[in-house]
Amino acid sequence: MSVCDFFCLCCHLVVAFCGYILPSFGHFMSLCQMTDLLFMEKDLVSSLKDYIRAEEHKLEQIKKWADRLDVLSSAATQDPECFLGHPVNAFKLIKRLNTEWRELESLVLTDMSDAFISNLTIQRQNFPNDDDQTGAAKALMRLQDTYQLDTNIISTGELPGSSSVASLTVDDCFDVGKVAYLEADYYHTELWMAQALKQLDQGETPGLVDTVNVLDYLSSSVNKQGEVERALNFTKRLLKLDPTHQQANRNLKHYEYLLSEQKVKATEEAEGRQRRESRGRTDDFLKYEQLCRGEGIGMTPRRQSRLFCRYYDNNRHPRYVIGPVRQEDEWDHPRIVRYHNIISDKEMEKVKELAKPRLRRATVHDPQTGKLTTAHYRVSKSAWLKAYEHPVLDKIDQRIGDITGLDVTTAEDLQVANYGIGGQCEPHFDFAQKHELYAFEELGTGNRIATWMFYMSDVPAGGATVFTEVSVTIWPIKGTAVFWYNLYPSGEGDNRTQHAACPVLVGSKWVSNKWIHERGQEFRRRCGLQETD
């Protein structure tokens, strides 16, 4: 069983539906596929070592030949006439110059890198691209914001929930800051360039980056945030290192002029602080991040006391009379329940095995056209599995129907999702709202009446499911499932079910969703006129 079998980790509020697939890109979206990259790199390292050994063997042969000729030529040149007076020496000199030096030339010109270059060329088509690297850098910044992590904590790799440590170099910090700068995200540019400068000041030896480059980005980023005096100070430090830096000399005059005018100085500190605190993020998005950290949960002790755990048999269903399932109330209004030990390890591994070859970037239905479009608010890879493909999938469908009492024959296929670095799904509704006329039209099964979601992995840090309207945080527990109704009995959408998947800070998050539709439920969940639970 491969490692991938065990470990396979966005805009503001949008109305969309998580689902469907497009061609893959973005290795950083799925930890499972990043595992494949890790083993590919291991193969390349092995190939590189073979190349090094071949080159070392080649140089060893050349060195032995050179050492032998050095001794011979040193002795021969002491008395050339005597040496060449011996016919054997004369013959061997001619032979060496005519044959052996030609063979040596051929050996020196032999390219030992062919096998390595061939392997590298073949594997290169699977390498991450610039978009992947940019996405990975953005994921670090997303985690930094959501979980309020200091830049130094990320750089040193001492993340909460992580048992391993992996650090970032000066060049790594510079690259993250450069991605932020190109995205006009000057807040994060400042943070990451300041971290790079800190590590340089502490004596770390950089690779390609120098202090001048870091200060150049740092001064520009703080100026973009309205802090001209700080930008001036960074520029002066830069010019001490490189007095001929043309852009810095121009910036120096510009910053001095702005400060002399006194138009910016009085307000720069307040404006800079405001930009840092908001950066265009809405109150709803800030609330989402707060819930991801486990803060601001809206359950009073009195309400909490009304939530219970029980053994549940769905009105003495034949399959669960003897072996009822463990049901736990996660929330009361809307009612969200969790089922424990509802899917076995063997079943989860089979689902992952079937899904892994099909993992693609998640897409959604455009509410206006009904066509597939990229889910910009969702950072994950997903696959769709039909019940008839394997007995385990059919068994899972049967189990969902038995426990919920709903007809799953009109439900969507099982969607399996894997979240990689910073993987998340920002606040959204599973159901179609009134203005989304074409959503699910091709299915002909009505709206999504309910959602069933399996957690198929534990997540050491991050990765919670949060309901932003009612301030609920539900943490992943492997082998459990959560269930809720998206619609009131009247058929109206329940806006309290707006939810999101928080970024994965450490680990890999596997979930699988079953979206149950209205058709077939007419006699299972009867309609009502009131918008009540």
Short mmCIF file of C-alpha atoms in Angstrom, two decimals:
data_model
loop_
_atom_site.label_atom_id
_atom_site.label_comp_id
_atom_site.label_asym_id
_atom_site.label_seq_id
_atom_site.Cartn_x
_atom_site.Cartn_y
_atom_site.Cartn_z
CA MET A 1 0.00 0.00 0.00
CA SER A 2 1.53 3.34 -1.07
CA VAL A 3 2.00 6.41 1.10
CA CYS A 4 -0.62 8.13 -1.02
CA ASP A 5 -3.14 5.63 0.29
CA PHE A 6 -2.70 7.13 3.74
CA PHE A 7 -2.02 10.82 3.14
CA CYS A 8 -3.60 12.26 0.12
CA LEU A 9 -4.67 20.03 1.97
CA CYS A 10 -11.65 32.01 -2.95
CA CYS A 11 -13.34 35.42 -3.24
CA HIS A 12 -15.87 36.88 -0.77
CA LEU A 13 -19.34 35.45 -0.13
CA VAL A 14 -20.49 33.83 -3.33
CA VAL A 15 -23.49 31.80 -4.25
CA ALA A 16 -22.25 28.60 -5.79
CA PHE A 17 -22.38 24.85 -5.59
CA CYS A 18 -19.33 22.71 -4.94
CA GLY A 19 -19.10 20.09 -7.65
CA TYR A 20 -18.12 18.80 -11.08
CA ILE A 21 -14.65 18.77 -12.62
CA LEU A 22 -12.43 20.31 -15.26
CA PRO A 23 -8.97 19.31 -16.54
CA SER A 24 -6.39 19.31 -13.78
CA PHE A 25 -3.94 22.01 -12.87
CA GLY A 26 -2.51 23.19 -9.59
CA HIS A 27 -0.57 20.42 -7.84
CA PHE A 28 -0.72 22.38 -4.59
CA MET A 29 -4.48 21.80 -4.36
CA SER A 30 -4.21 18.11 -3.49
CA LEU A 31 -1.76 16.63 -1.00
CA CYS A 32 -2.31 13.23 -2.59
CA GLN A 33 -0.96 14.41 -5.93
CA MET A 34 1.87 16.27 -4.21
CA THR A 35 2.89 12.90 -2.73
CA ASP A 36 3.40 11.69 -6.30
CA LEU A 37 5.66 14.69 -6.90
CA LEU A 38 7.71 13.76 -3.83
CA PHE A 39 8.38 10.26 -5.14
CA MET A 40 9.12 11.64 -8.61
CA GLU A 41 11.75 13.92 -7.06
CA LYS A 42 13.23 10.95 -5.21
CA ASP A 43 13.59 9.12 -8.54
CA LEU A 44 15.29 12.16 -10.07
CA VAL A 45 17.74 12.37 -7.15
CA SER A 46 18.60 8.70 -7.66
CA SER A 47 19.16 9.36 -11.37
CA LEU A 48 21.32 12.39 -10.53
CA LYS A 49 23.48 10.29 -8.21
CA ASP A 50 23.97 7.72 -10.97
CA TYR A 51 25.16 10.54 -13.22
CA ILE A 52 27.56 11.82 -10.54
CA ARG A 53 29.01 8.31 -10.07
CA ALA A 54 29.50 7.96 -13.83
CA GLU A 55 31.29 11.32 -13.99
CA GLU A 56 33.46 10.42 -11.00
CA HIS A 57 34.43 7.10 -12.64
CA LYS A 58 35.27 8.93 -15.87
CA LEU A 59 37.45 11.49 -14.05
CA GLU A 60 39.15 8.71 -12.09
CA GLN A 61 40.16 7.02 -15.35
CA ILE A 62 41.46 10.31 -16.77
CA LYS A 63 43.38 11.04 -13.57
CA LYS A 64 45.08 7.62 -13.59
CA TRP A 65 46.09 8.12 -17.23
CA ALA A 66 47.41 11.62 -16.50
CA ASP A 67 49.38 10.45 -13.44
CA ARG A 68 51.00 7.62 -15.46
CA LEU A 69 51.97 9.97 -18.32
CA ASP A 70 53.24 12.59 -15.87
CA VAL A 71 55.74 10.14 -14.39
CA LEU A 72 56.77 8.86 -17.83
CA SER A 73 57.19 12.27 -19.46
CA SER A 74 59.12 13.65 -16.46
CA ALA A 75 61.69 10.84 -16.74
CA ALA A 76 61.84 11.00 -20.54
CA THR A 77 62.46 14.74 -20.80
CA GLN A 78 65.51 14.57 -18.52
CA ASP A 79 67.51 12.96 -21.36
CA PRO A 80 65.33 12.88 -24.47
CA GLU A 81 67.98 11.51 -26.84
CA CYS A 82 68.83 8.60 -24.57
CA PHE A 83 65.14 7.89 -23.97
CA LEU A 84 64.20 7.90 -27.64
CA GLY A 85 67.32 5.99 -28.54
CA HIS A 86 65.53 2.93 -27.26
CA PRO A 87 63.26 1.67 -30.06
CA VAL A 88 60.56 0.52 -27.67
CA ASN A 89 60.22 4.01 -26.19
CA ALA A 90 60.10 5.54 -29.67
CA PHE A 91 57.37 3.10 -30.73
CA LYS A 92 55.32 3.71 -27.59
CA LEU A 93 55.54 7.51 -28.00
CA ILE A 94 54.23 7.29 -31.54
CA LYS A 95 51.52 4.85 -30.45
CA ARG A 96 50.43 7.08 -27.57
CA LEU A 97 50.17 10.19 -29.71
CA ASN A 98 48.46 8.39 -32.57
CA THR A 99 46.08 6.13 -30.63
CA GLU A 100 45.94 6.62 -26.87
CA TRP A 101 45.51 10.41 -26.87
CA ARG A 102 42.72 9.97 -29.40
CA GLU A 103 41.06 7.48 -27.06
CA LEU A 104 41.52 9.91 -24.17
CA GLU A 105 39.96 12.68 -26.23
CA SER A 106 36.98 10.42 -26.90
CA LEU A 107 36.68 9.64 -23.18
CA VAL A 108 36.79 13.33 -22.20
CA LEU A 109 34.13 14.19 -24.79
CA THR A 110 31.84 11.36 -23.66
CA ASP A 111 28.65 12.85 -22.22
CA MET A 112 27.73 10.87 -19.10
CA SER A 113 24.56 12.93 -18.53
CA ASP A 114 22.43 11.35 -21.27
CA ALA A 115 20.50 9.00 -18.96
CA PHE A 116 19.88 11.71 -16.37
CA ILE A 117 18.81 14.33 -18.94
CA SER A 118 16.52 11.81 -20.61
CA ASN A 119 14.82 10.97 -17.29
CA LEU A 120 14.58 14.66 -16.37
CA THR A 121 13.00 15.50 -19.74
CA ILE A 122 10.39 12.77 -19.33
CA GLN A 123 9.52 13.80 -15.78
CA ARG A 124 9.52 17.54 -16.52
CA GLN A 125 6.04 17.33 -18.03
CA ASN A 126 4.75 16.44 -14.53
CA PHE A 127 6.57 19.31 -12.80
CA PRO A 128 4.57 22.10 -11.13
CA ASN A 129 4.51 25.32 -13.14
CA ASP A 130 4.63 29.02 -12.26
CA ASP A 131 0.90 29.02 -11.45
CA ASP A 132 1.44 26.17 -8.99
CA GLN A 133 4.29 27.99 -7.25
CA THR A 134 2.23 31.18 -7.07
CA GLY A 135 -0.71 29.21 -5.66
CA ALA A 136 1.48 27.60 -3.01
CA ALA A 137 2.82 31.01 -1.94
CA LYS A 138 -0.73 32.38 -1.73
CA ALA A 139 -1.69 29.37 0.37
CA LEU A 140 1.01 30.25 2.92
CA MET A 141 -0.35 33.80 3.11
CA ARG A 142 -3.92 32.48 3.42
CA LEU A 143 -2.90 30.30 6.36
CA GLN A 144 -1.04 33.24 7.87
CA ASP A 145 -4.18 35.38 7.83
CA THR A 146 -6.74 32.76 8.80
CA TYR A 147 -4.82 31.40 11.78
CA GLN A 148 -3.08 34.70 12.66
CA LEU A 149 0.39 33.22 12.37
CA ASP A 150 3.52 35.29 12.74
CA THR A 151 5.71 35.23 9.63
CA ASN A 152 8.62 33.93 11.68
CA ILE A 153 6.55 30.94 12.86
CA ILE A 154 5.88 29.94 9.27
CA SER A 155 9.50 30.55 8.26
CA THR A 156 10.85 28.39 11.08
CA GLY A 157 8.20 25.74 10.33
CA GLU A 158 7.05 25.48 13.94
CA LEU A 159 3.36 25.24 13.06
CA PRO A 160 0.79 24.27 15.70
CA GLY A 161 -0.22 20.64 15.31
CA SER A 162 2.90 19.71 13.34
CA SER A 163 5.36 17.12 14.64
CA SER A 164 7.97 17.92 11.98
CA VAL A 165 9.89 21.11 11.31
CA ALA A 166 10.72 22.53 7.88
CA SER A 167 12.17 26.02 7.56
CA LEU A 168 12.19 28.66 4.83
CA THR A 169 15.43 30.23 3.59
CA VAL A 170 15.98 33.91 2.84
CA ASP A 171 15.35 33.14 -0.83
CA ASP A 172 12.10 31.33 0.02
CA CYS A 173 10.80 34.30 2.03
CA PHE A 174 11.82 36.66 -0.76
CA ASP A 175 9.94 34.55 -3.34
CA VAL A 176 6.75 34.56 -1.24
CA GLY A 177 7.01 38.33 -0.83
CA LYS A 178 7.58 38.78 -4.55
CA VAL A 179 4.40 36.81 -5.34
CA ALA A 180 2.50 39.13 -2.99
CA TYR A 181 4.01 42.20 -4.67
CA LEU A 182 3.02 41.01 -8.15
CA GLU A 183 -0.52 40.54 -6.82
CA ALA A 184 -0.46 44.13 -5.48
CA ASP A 185 -0.71 42.67 -1.96
CA TYR A 186 1.69 45.10 -0.31
CA TYR A 187 0.72 44.10 3.21
CA HIS A 188 2.08 40.57 2.76
CA THR A 189 4.98 41.88 0.68
CA GLU A 190 6.12 43.90 3.67
CA LEU A 191 5.75 40.96 6.07
CA TRP A 192 7.73 38.52 3.96
CA MET A 193 10.43 40.97 2.84
CA ALA A 194 10.86 42.02 6.48
CA GLN A 195 11.30 38.33 7.38
CA ALA A 196 13.90 37.92 4.63
CA LEU A 197 15.73 41.02 5.91
CA LYS A 198 15.59 39.68 9.47
CA GLN A 199 17.18 36.40 8.44
CA LEU A 200 19.86 38.26 6.47
CA ASP A 201 20.61 40.45 9.50
CA GLN A 202 20.91 37.29 11.60
CA GLY A 203 23.72 36.11 9.34
CA GLU A 204 21.97 33.62 7.09
CA THR A 205 23.81 33.12 3.81
CA PRO A 206 21.44 33.74 0.89
CA GLY A 207 21.45 31.96 -2.44
CA LEU A 208 20.60 34.47 -5.17
CA VAL A 209 19.00 37.22 -3.09
CA ASP A 210 20.90 40.12 -1.54
CA THR A 211 19.98 42.80 0.96
CA VAL A 212 19.64 45.45 -1.74
CA ASN A 213 16.86 43.50 -3.51
CA VAL A 214 15.01 42.92 -0.25
CA LEU A 215 15.19 46.59 0.77
CA ASP A 216 14.02 47.66 -2.69
CA TYR A 217 10.79 45.64 -2.38
CA LEU A 218 10.40 46.54 1.28
CA SER A 219 10.60 50.30 0.71
CA SER A 220 8.18 50.12 -2.21
CA SER A 221 5.63 48.01 -0.31
CA VAL A 222 5.50 50.27 2.75
CA ASN A 223 5.23 53.32 0.50
CA LYS A 224 2.26 51.70 -1.28
CA GLN A 225 0.63 51.41 2.14
CA GLY A 226 1.07 55.13 2.78
CA GLU A 227 4.03 54.94 5.17
CA VAL A 228 6.39 57.31 3.38
CA GLU A 229 8.75 57.94 6.28
CA ARG A 230 9.46 54.24 6.71
CA ALA A 231 9.91 53.90 2.96
CA LEU A 232 12.46 56.73 3.12
CA ASN A 233 14.39 55.00 5.91
CA PHE A 234 14.57 51.71 4.00
CA THR A 235 15.71 53.59 0.90
CA LYS A 236 18.50 55.33 2.82
CA ARG A 237 19.69 51.97 4.13
CA LEU A 238 19.64 50.60 0.58
CA LEU A 239 21.74 53.50 -0.73
CA LYS A 240 24.38 52.92 1.96
CA LEU A 241 24.87 49.48 0.41
CA ASP A 242 24.56 50.61 -3.20
CA PRO A 243 24.95 54.39 -3.67
CA THR A 244 24.59 54.04 -7.46
CA HIS A 245 21.14 52.39 -7.35
CA GLN A 246 19.23 54.59 -9.83
CA GLN A 247 15.65 53.75 -8.75
CA ALA A 248 16.50 54.18 -5.08
CA ASN A 249 18.02 57.61 -5.76
CA ARG A 250 14.87 58.68 -7.58
CA ASN A 251 12.69 57.29 -4.78
CA LEU A 252 14.78 59.13 -2.19
CA LYS A 253 14.01 62.51 -3.76
CA HIS A 254 10.34 61.59 -4.20
CA TYR A 255 9.87 60.50 -0.58
CA GLU A 256 11.68 63.56 0.74
CA TYR A 257 9.43 65.78 -1.37
CA LEU A 258 6.27 64.07 -0.06
CA LEU A 259 7.38 64.49 3.53
CA SER A 260 8.36 68.12 3.00
CA GLU A 261 4.89 68.83 1.73
CA GLN A 262 3.49 67.47 4.99
CA LYS A 263 0.45 66.16 3.13
CA VAL A 264 1.08 62.52 3.82
CA LYS A 265 2.96 62.54 7.09
CA ALA A 266 0.02 63.47 9.29
CA THR A 267 -2.20 60.65 8.11
CA GLU A 268 0.21 57.98 6.96
CA GLU A 269 0.30 56.07 10.25
CA ALA A 270 -3.50 55.87 10.57
CA GLU A 271 -3.98 54.98 6.90
CA GLY A 272 -1.30 52.32 7.03
CA ARG A 273 -2.86 50.77 10.12
CA GLN A 274 -6.30 50.76 8.46
CA ARG A 275 -4.95 49.07 5.36
CA ARG A 276 -3.24 46.43 7.49
CA GLU A 277 -6.36 45.65 9.47
CA SER A 278 -8.91 45.39 6.68
CA ARG A 279 -7.13 44.94 3.32
CA GLY A 280 -10.57 44.90 1.69
CA ARG A 281 -11.89 41.90 3.62
CA THR A 282 -15.55 42.01 4.61
CA ASP A 283 -16.92 41.46 8.10
CA ASP A 284 -18.36 38.13 6.91
CA PHE A 285 -14.95 36.96 5.72
CA LEU A 286 -13.31 38.06 8.97
CA LYS A 287 -15.99 36.12 10.85
CA TYR A 288 -15.24 33.07 8.70
CA GLU A 289 -11.54 33.28 9.63
CA GLN A 290 -12.46 33.73 13.30
CA LEU A 291 -14.56 30.57 13.29
CA CYS A 292 -11.72 28.70 11.57
CA ARG A 293 -9.58 29.50 14.61
CA GLY A 294 -12.31 28.16 16.91
CA GLU A 295 -13.24 31.64 18.11
CA GLY A 296 -16.62 33.37 18.27
CA ILE A 297 -18.70 30.19 18.42
CA GLY A 298 -22.29 31.20 19.15
CA MET A 299 -23.51 28.45 21.47
CA THR A 300 -24.49 29.49 24.98
CA PRO A 301 -24.08 26.98 27.85
CA ARG A 302 -27.87 26.72 28.10
CA ARG A 303 -28.23 25.81 24.41
CA GLN A 304 -25.26 23.48 24.71
CA SER A 305 -27.04 21.58 27.49
CA ARG A 306 -29.88 20.76 25.08
CA LEU A 307 -27.60 18.91 22.68
CA PHE A 308 -27.38 15.17 23.20
CA CYS A 309 -25.64 12.02 22.02
CA ARG A 310 -27.78 8.94 21.41
CA TYR A 311 -27.97 5.56 19.72
CA TYR A 312 -30.08 6.04 16.62
CA ASP A 313 -32.00 3.38 14.64
CA ASN A 314 -34.20 5.64 12.44
CA ASN A 315 -37.52 4.46 13.84
CA ARG A 316 -36.38 0.84 14.25
CA HIS A 317 -35.00 0.43 10.76
CA PRO A 318 -34.34 -3.31 10.21
CA ARG A 319 -30.62 -2.75 9.60
CA TYR A 320 -30.14 -0.73 12.80
CA VAL A 321 -32.46 -2.26 15.39
CA ILE A 322 -29.71 -4.54 16.72
CA GLY A 323 -26.78 -2.26 15.88
CA PRO A 324 -27.90 1.39 16.08
CA VAL A 325 -25.50 4.13 15.05
CA ARG A 326 -24.05 6.77 17.36
CA GLN A 327 -25.65 10.15 16.63
CA GLU A 328 -24.46 13.42 18.18
CA ASP A 329 -26.13 16.83 17.99
CA GLU A 330 -23.67 19.43 16.69
CA TRP A 331 -26.21 22.27 16.47
CA ASP A 332 -29.91 22.83 17.10
CA HIS A 333 -31.14 25.49 14.61
CA PRO A 334 -30.49 24.50 11.90
CA ARG A 335 -30.17 20.96 13.13
CA ILE A 336 -26.75 19.51 12.30
CA VAL A 337 -25.94 16.00 13.47
CA ARG A 338 -22.78 13.92 13.40
CA TYR A 339 -22.68 10.12 13.03
CA HIS A 340 -19.69 8.39 14.59
CA ASN A 341 -17.89 5.33 13.18
CA ILE A 342 -20.22 5.44 10.21
CA ILE A 343 -17.64 4.42 7.60
CA SER A 344 -14.81 1.92 8.11
CA ASP A 345 -11.11 2.41 7.39
CA LYS A 346 -11.32 -0.23 4.66
CA GLU A 347 -14.21 1.57 2.98
CA MET A 348 -12.46 4.93 3.19
CA GLU A 349 -9.29 3.52 1.62
CA LYS A 350 -11.30 2.03 -1.23
CA VAL A 351 -13.06 5.35 -1.88
CA LYS A 352 -9.68 7.15 -1.94
CA GLU A 353 -8.22 4.49 -4.22
CA LEU A 354 -11.05 4.92 -6.71
CA ALA A 355 -10.92 8.71 -6.53
CA LYS A 356 -7.17 9.39 -6.75
CA PRO A 357 -6.75 8.82 -10.51
CA ARG A 358 -9.63 11.21 -11.22
CA LEU A 359 -8.82 14.10 -8.88
CA ARG A 360 -9.26 17.37 -10.77
CA ARG A 361 -9.68 20.98 -9.71
CA ALA A 362 -13.19 21.59 -8.38
CA THR A 363 -15.66 23.51 -10.55
CA VAL A 364 -19.20 24.75 -10.04
CA HIS A 365 -22.35 25.56 -11.98
CA ASP A 366 -22.63 29.15 -13.14
CA PRO A 367 -25.96 30.26 -11.62
CA GLN A 368 -26.77 32.37 -14.68
CA THR A 369 -25.94 29.93 -17.49
CA GLY A 370 -25.98 26.56 -15.75
CA LYS A 371 -22.63 25.75 -17.40
CA LEU A 372 -19.52 24.51 -15.64
CA THR A 373 -17.01 27.10 -14.51
CA THR A 374 -13.89 27.09 -12.35
CA ALA A 375 -14.62 27.34 -8.63
CA HIS A 376 -12.33 30.25 -7.76
CA TYR A 377 -13.45 30.21 -4.13
CA ARG A 378 -12.65 26.52 -3.74
CA VAL A 379 -9.05 25.30 -3.42
CA SER A 380 -9.16 21.54 -3.63
CA LYS A 381 -9.19 18.59 -6.00
CA SER A 382 -12.32 16.49 -6.41
CA ALA A 383 -13.59 13.39 -8.20
CA TRP A 384 -17.04 11.91 -8.75
CA LEU A 385 -17.85 8.24 -8.12
CA LYS A 386 -20.99 6.40 -9.25
CA ALA A 387 -22.59 3.79 -7.00
CA TYR A 388 -22.44 1.02 -9.62
CA GLU A 389 -18.65 1.31 -9.98
CA HIS A 390 -17.89 -0.70 -6.84
CA PRO A 391 -19.92 -2.57 -4.18
CA VAL A 392 -18.48 -0.31 -1.47
CA LEU A 393 -20.00 2.76 -3.15
CA ASP A 394 -23.37 1.07 -3.48
CA LYS A 395 -23.19 0.05 0.18
CA ILE A 396 -22.42 3.65 1.20
CA ASP A 397 -25.42 4.93 -0.76
CA GLN A 398 -27.64 2.37 0.91
CA ARG A 399 -26.36 3.36 4.34
CA ILE A 400 -27.03 7.08 3.75
CA GLY A 401 -30.57 6.31 2.60
CA ASP A 402 -31.27 4.00 5.55
CA ILE A 403 -30.03 6.46 8.16
CA THR A 404 -31.57 9.64 6.73
CA GLY A 405 -34.76 8.00 5.51
CA LEU A 406 -34.34 9.84 2.21
CA ASP A 407 -34.36 8.48 -1.34
CA VAL A 408 -30.78 8.56 -2.64
CA THR A 409 -31.62 7.33 -6.16
CA THR A 410 -32.10 10.97 -7.21
CA ALA A 411 -29.00 12.15 -5.33
CA GLU A 412 -25.81 13.25 -7.05
CA ASP A 413 -22.85 10.91 -7.35
CA LEU A 414 -20.45 10.76 -4.41
CA GLN A 415 -18.03 13.68 -4.64
CA VAL A 416 -14.61 12.98 -3.12
CA ALA A 417 -12.38 15.97 -2.33
CA ASN A 418 -8.77 16.25 -1.18
CA TYR A 419 -7.46 19.51 0.24
CA GLY A 420 -3.74 20.26 0.05
CA ILE A 421 -1.66 23.29 1.07
CA GLY A 422 -4.05 25.89 2.45
CA GLY A 423 -6.94 24.00 0.85
CA GLN A 424 -10.30 25.61 1.58
CA CYS A 425 -13.81 26.27 0.32
CA GLU A 426 -15.03 29.78 1.17
CA PRO A 427 -18.57 30.54 2.43
CA HIS A 428 -21.28 29.25 0.07
CA PHE A 429 -24.69 27.57 -0.05
CA ASP A 430 -25.19 24.03 -1.28
CA PHE A 431 -28.71 24.80 -2.52
CA ALA A 432 -29.76 26.93 -5.48
CA GLN A 433 -31.31 30.27 -4.62
CA LYS A 434 -34.32 31.73 -6.38
CA HIS A 435 -32.36 33.85 -8.85
CA GLU A 436 -30.27 30.85 -9.96
CA LEU A 437 -32.72 29.69 -12.56
CA TYR A 438 -30.60 27.09 -14.34
CA ALA A 439 -28.88 25.41 -11.41
CA PHE A 440 -29.30 21.60 -11.53
CA GLU A 441 -31.66 21.99 -14.50
CA GLU A 442 -29.99 19.14 -16.42
CA LEU A 443 -30.45 16.78 -13.45
CA GLY A 444 -34.23 17.21 -13.36
CA THR A 445 -34.31 16.28 -9.68
CA GLY A 446 -35.03 19.63 -8.06
CA ASN A 447 -32.94 21.49 -5.52
CA ARG A 448 -30.47 20.04 -3.04
CA ILE A 449 -32.66 19.25 -0.06
CA ALA A 450 -29.88 17.91 2.19
CA THR A 451 -26.12 17.41 2.50
CA TRP A 452 -24.29 14.38 3.86
CA MET A 453 -20.52 14.73 4.33
CA PHE A 454 -18.02 12.04 5.35
CA TYR A 455 -14.74 13.00 7.02
CA MET A 456 -12.20 10.47 5.71
CA SER A 457 -9.11 11.76 7.52
CA ASP A 458 -8.11 13.45 10.72
CA VAL A 459 -6.54 16.90 10.29
CA PRO A 460 -3.80 17.81 12.81
CA ALA A 461 -4.48 21.56 12.47
CA GLY A 462 -7.11 23.58 10.62
CA GLY A 463 -9.60 22.18 8.13
CA ALA A 464 -12.79 22.75 10.15
CA THR A 465 -16.25 23.08 8.59
CA VAL A 466 -17.85 26.34 9.73
CA PHE A 467 -21.41 27.68 9.40
CA THR A 468 -20.91 31.42 9.22
CA GLU A 469 -24.51 32.56 9.73
CA VAL A 470 -24.93 30.74 13.04
CA SER A 471 -21.28 30.70 14.20
CA VAL A 472 -20.71 26.94 14.24
CA THR A 473 -17.33 25.21 13.99
CA ILE A 474 -17.24 21.46 13.32
CA TRP A 475 -13.85 19.77 13.43
CA PRO A 476 -12.96 16.81 11.18
CA ILE A 477 -12.99 13.39 12.86
CA LYS A 478 -12.03 10.46 10.67
CA GLY A 479 -14.81 7.93 10.14
CA THR A 480 -17.63 10.34 11.03
CA ALA A 481 -20.24 12.09 8.89
CA VAL A 482 -22.31 15.24 9.36
CA PHE A 483 -25.81 15.76 7.97
CA TRP A 484 -28.13 18.76 7.61
CA TYR A 485 -31.12 19.93 5.58
CA ASN A 486 -30.48 22.79 3.15
CA LEU A 487 -34.18 23.53 2.59
CA TYR A 488 -37.08 24.21 4.91
CA PRO A 489 -40.09 21.86 4.59
CA SER A 490 -41.66 24.63 2.49
CA GLY A 491 -38.90 24.20 -0.11
CA GLU A 492 -37.36 27.59 0.64
CA GLY A 493 -33.61 27.70 1.11
CA ASP A 494 -32.30 27.88 4.67
CA ASN A 495 -29.72 30.68 4.64
CA ARG A 496 -28.46 29.54 8.03
CA THR A 497 -26.73 26.64 6.24
CA GLN A 498 -24.16 28.87 4.58
CA HIS A 499 -20.91 27.08 5.33
CA ALA A 500 -17.24 26.88 4.41
CA ALA A 501 -14.23 24.58 4.64
CA CYS A 502 -11.39 26.25 6.53
CA PRO A 503 -7.83 26.13 5.16
CA VAL A 504 -5.83 23.04 6.09
CA LEU A 505 -2.90 24.25 8.21
CA VAL A 506 -1.15 20.90 8.77
CA GLY A 507 -1.99 17.54 7.23
CA SER A 508 -4.26 16.30 4.47
CA LYS A 509 -8.04 16.57 4.47
CA TRP A 510 -10.23 14.00 2.68
CA VAL A 511 -14.00 14.43 2.57
CA SER A 512 -16.78 12.96 0.45
CA ASN A 513 -20.16 14.57 -0.10
CA LYS A 514 -23.57 13.24 -1.05
CA TRP A 515 -26.04 15.90 -2.15
CA ILE A 516 -29.61 14.63 -1.87
CA HIS A 517 -32.26 16.25 -4.10
CA GLU A 518 -35.97 16.98 -3.69
CA ARG A 519 -37.39 14.41 -6.12
CA GLY A 520 -38.32 11.19 -4.40
CA GLN A 521 -38.69 12.79 -0.97
CA GLU A 522 -42.37 13.73 -1.33
CA PHE A 523 -43.51 11.02 1.10
CA ARG A 524 -40.31 10.86 3.12
CA ARG A 525 -40.01 14.48 4.19
CA ARG A 526 -43.42 16.00 3.75
CA CYS A 527 -43.84 19.60 2.62
CA GLY A 528 -44.90 22.35 4.98
CA LEU A 529 -45.90 25.98 4.63
CA GLN A 530 -43.80 27.30 7.48
CA GLU A 531 -40.10 28.07 7.26
CA THR A 532 -39.22 26.14 10.40
CA ASP A 533 -36.88 23.30 11.24
#
